[in-house]
């Protein structure tokens, strides 16, 4: 599983960092992001992202709905304890 927090826009702008796009991350957690505004830096990130997409499997809504009871339980447990993390 890849847990990356980055965005590339038109291969010219990139945002790389640890923050989630939510109020908790911006106000409570000590998180940081780097914004790159040049093609020489942002372009390679876009190439890496395209490579990850090519090697990824698509998850269809029906497949997600049919996931196992254990998966659903694990997700609910993680959601329950997430405020403590």
Tab-separated table of C-alpha atoms in Angstrom:
chain	number	residue	atom	x	y	z
A	1	UNK	CA	0.000	0.000	0.000
A	2	UNK	CA	1.219	3.457	-0.867
A	3	UNK	CA	0.429	6.230	1.606
A	4	UNK	CA	1.631	9.334	-0.168
A	5	UNK	CA	0.347	12.842	0.293
A	6	UNK	CA	1.208	14.702	-2.849
A	7	UNK	CA	-0.543	16.518	-5.654
A	8	UNK	CA	0.767	17.533	-9.040
A	9	UNK	CA	-0.974	20.088	-11.229
A	10	UNK	CA	-0.184	20.139	-14.953
A	11	UNK	CA	3.361	18.943	-14.253
A	12	UNK	CA	4.258	22.503	-13.189
A	13	UNK	CA	3.046	22.743	-9.584
A	14	UNK	CA	3.416	20.109	-6.875
A	15	UNK	CA	2.471	19.872	-3.214
A	16	UNK	CA	4.277	17.280	-1.084
A	17	UNK	CA	3.804	16.887	2.643
A	18	UNK	CA	2.439	15.134	5.674
A	19	UNK	CA	-0.804	17.055	6.125
A	20	UNK	CA	-4.278	15.780	5.387
A	21	UNK	CA	-6.730	18.240	3.859
A	22	UNK	CA	-8.834	18.633	6.987
A	23	UNK	CA	-9.195	21.069	9.878
A	24	UNK	CA	-7.549	18.729	12.385
A	25	UNK	CA	-4.359	18.501	10.332
A	26	UNK	CA	-4.146	22.222	9.668
A	27	UNK	CA	-5.010	23.427	13.186
A	28	UNK	CA	-4.158	20.674	15.689
A	29	UNK	CA	-1.441	18.455	14.262
A	30	UNK	CA	2.076	19.694	13.584
A	31	UNK	CA	2.168	18.986	9.870
A	32	UNK	CA	3.966	20.585	6.956
A	33	UNK	CA	3.740	20.736	3.168
A	34	UNK	CA	6.168	21.866	0.486
A	35	UNK	CA	4.888	23.660	-2.625
A	36	UNK	CA	7.009	23.460	-5.784
A	37	UNK	CA	6.360	25.960	-8.589
A	38	UNK	CA	8.670	24.819	-11.350
A	39	UNK	CA	8.446	22.167	-14.028
A	40	UNK	CA	11.919	20.780	-13.270
A	41	UNK	CA	10.759	19.771	-9.776
A	42	UNK	CA	7.045	19.108	-10.295
A	43	UNK	CA	7.383	17.198	-13.582
A	44	UNK	CA	9.222	14.175	-12.140
A	45	UNK	CA	6.597	13.861	-9.392
A	46	UNK	CA	3.863	13.699	-12.036
A	47	UNK	CA	5.850	10.941	-13.798
A	48	UNK	CA	6.102	8.948	-10.550
A	49	UNK	CA	2.365	9.362	-9.940
A	50	UNK	CA	1.540	8.100	-13.454
A	51	UNK	CA	3.745	5.056	-12.798
A	52	UNK	CA	1.875	4.285	-9.569
A	53	UNK	CA	-1.453	4.574	-11.380
A	54	UNK	CA	-0.286	2.202	-14.147
A	55	UNK	CA	0.716	-0.411	-11.553
A	56	UNK	CA	-2.462	-0.011	-9.479
A	57	UNK	CA	-5.612	-2.101	-9.525
A	58	UNK	CA	-8.937	-0.370	-9.933
A	59	UNK	CA	-11.411	-1.013	-7.120
A	60	UNK	CA	-14.991	-0.957	-8.336
A	61	UNK	CA	-17.810	0.190	-6.068
A	62	UNK	CA	-19.442	-3.248	-6.179
A	63	UNK	CA	-16.188	-4.924	-5.104
A	64	UNK	CA	-15.843	-2.495	-2.197
A	65	UNK	CA	-19.430	-3.123	-1.115
A	66	UNK	CA	-18.791	-6.895	-1.205
A	67	UNK	CA	-15.697	-6.750	1.053
A	68	UNK	CA	-15.507	-9.209	3.924
A	69	UNK	CA	-17.025	-8.772	7.358
A	70	UNK	CA	-13.516	-8.757	8.829
A	71	UNK	CA	-12.579	-5.825	6.595
A	72	UNK	CA	-15.685	-3.911	7.637
A	73	UNK	CA	-14.981	-4.643	11.318
A	74	UNK	CA	-11.362	-3.488	10.969
A	75	UNK	CA	-12.455	-0.256	9.266
A	76	UNK	CA	-14.994	0.484	12.000
A	77	UNK	CA	-12.450	-0.243	14.730
A	78	UNK	CA	-9.920	2.072	13.089
A	79	UNK	CA	-12.561	4.792	12.793
A	80	UNK	CA	-13.418	4.379	16.476
A	81	UNK	CA	-9.842	4.824	17.708
A	82	UNK	CA	-8.722	7.419	15.129
A	83	UNK	CA	-9.338	10.408	17.463
A	84	UNK	CA	-6.816	8.864	19.872
A	85	UNK	CA	-4.046	8.627	17.286
